[in-house]
Amino acid sequence: MNCKIEIIPRLLHFKQPAGTSRGTYTTRKVWYLHFTSPDFPGRVGIGECAPLPALSCDDLPDYEDILVKVCRKVEREQGRLDMDGLCDYPSILFGLETAIRHFFAGNWALCDTAFSRGEVGIPINGLIWMGDFQNMLSQIEKKMEAGFRCIKLKIGAINFEEELTLLRHIRTHFSSKEIELRVDANGAFSPVDAMEKLKRLSEFDLHSIEQPICAGQWEEMARLAAESPLAIALDEELIGCNTLERKQELLSTIRPQYIVIKPSLHGGICGGDEWITEAEKQQIGWWITSALESNIGLNAIAQWCATFSNPLPQGLGTGALFTDNVGVPLEIRKDCLWFCK
């Protein structure tokens, strides 16, 4: 099919600074892909390429040049994607995959599911960004008032004792049956003190902790996964494992309790499918999370997520972060993301 791909850079602005252990975001650069074809006048498919600075394996100085070359190649090959050739550029692959899906769907409902028909919502976690004690406490209270049953806290930026106090505050008011708690350390702990911190965190009946130590320490992470009283989920650890063999090796070596899949970071939709298939073969749990995309990327991830029967709360609540987001029919009602058909 003859096609044309227009690349539109966009700088998004956060409503309030988004704090992580790797720093604080105030703006977010993304590239929108507009996929059109003279064979279908008036139809357009939109995808989003959004590498995360200092984290994505394809966060490269010449990213935009690479994106242009890839899109021109897709045009020459009449819309066909070289999945193997793009595996090292997950955010580009994700943008192209979803632009083409949107083009052929003809609307934002990319897959035919109960979610895309507006019949059910996807349960999501309420995300608490890093900040000082009072800021995080205020965020927690607002999420609980809104009706969230699963709350995820970014930890590792403030004093560990203060973070324990926040968790204690939640557990004083809500049991684990009422509120599920997840924490994400973004690799903030050292292998030396990680186990002691995991033991103290486990006192609050947490669901899991994401990436307690920095990625790349497979032997140490395997030890933690085997001995920790708290379930461990891998996130950053998956970045750069772009072949099926490498994915199988990582999962069989570390044996985590969960993996957290972000298409923009972990291989696009096709790479995410591989992660899920391999995790289920090895009886490892999983959930899907967005990675600070705008509503374009968030909708594509949610539409894909809805094709699975995963009862766990997903990490799909970032669409309301930006002052200048794109209008897509998504809405958060209590603790669920809904597609408004």
JSON list of C-alpha atoms in Angstrom, two decimals, residues 49 58 89 96 134 195 207 211 235 296:
[
{"chain": "A", "resi": 49, "resn": "CYS", "atom": "CA", "xyz": [7.09, 7.97, 19.64]},
{"chain": "A", "resi": 58, "resn": "ASP", "atom": "CA", "xyz": [16.72, 4.34, 21.95]},
{"chain": "A", "resi": 89, "resn": "TYR", "atom": "CA", "xyz": [14.19, 1.19, 18.71]},
{"chain": "A", "resi": 96, "resn": "LEU", "atom": "CA", "xyz": [4.62, 2.95, 13.88]},
{"chain": "A", "resi": 134, "resn": "GLN", "atom": "CA", "xyz": [3.53, 16.65, 52.93]},
{"chain": "A", "resi": 195, "resn": "MET", "atom": "CA", "xyz": [17.24, -6.91, 51.78]},
{"chain": "A", "resi": 207, "resn": "HIS", "atom": "CA", "xyz": [1.71, -6.15, 46.92]},
{"chain": "A", "resi": 211, "resn": "GLN", "atom": "CA", "xyz": [13.13, -2.55, 40.61]},
{"chain": "A", "resi": 235, "resn": "ASP", "atom": "CA", "xyz": [10.79, -2.78, 35.11]},
{"chain": "A", "resi": 296, "resn": "ILE", "atom": "CA", "xyz": [-2.25, 9.14, 21.93]}
]
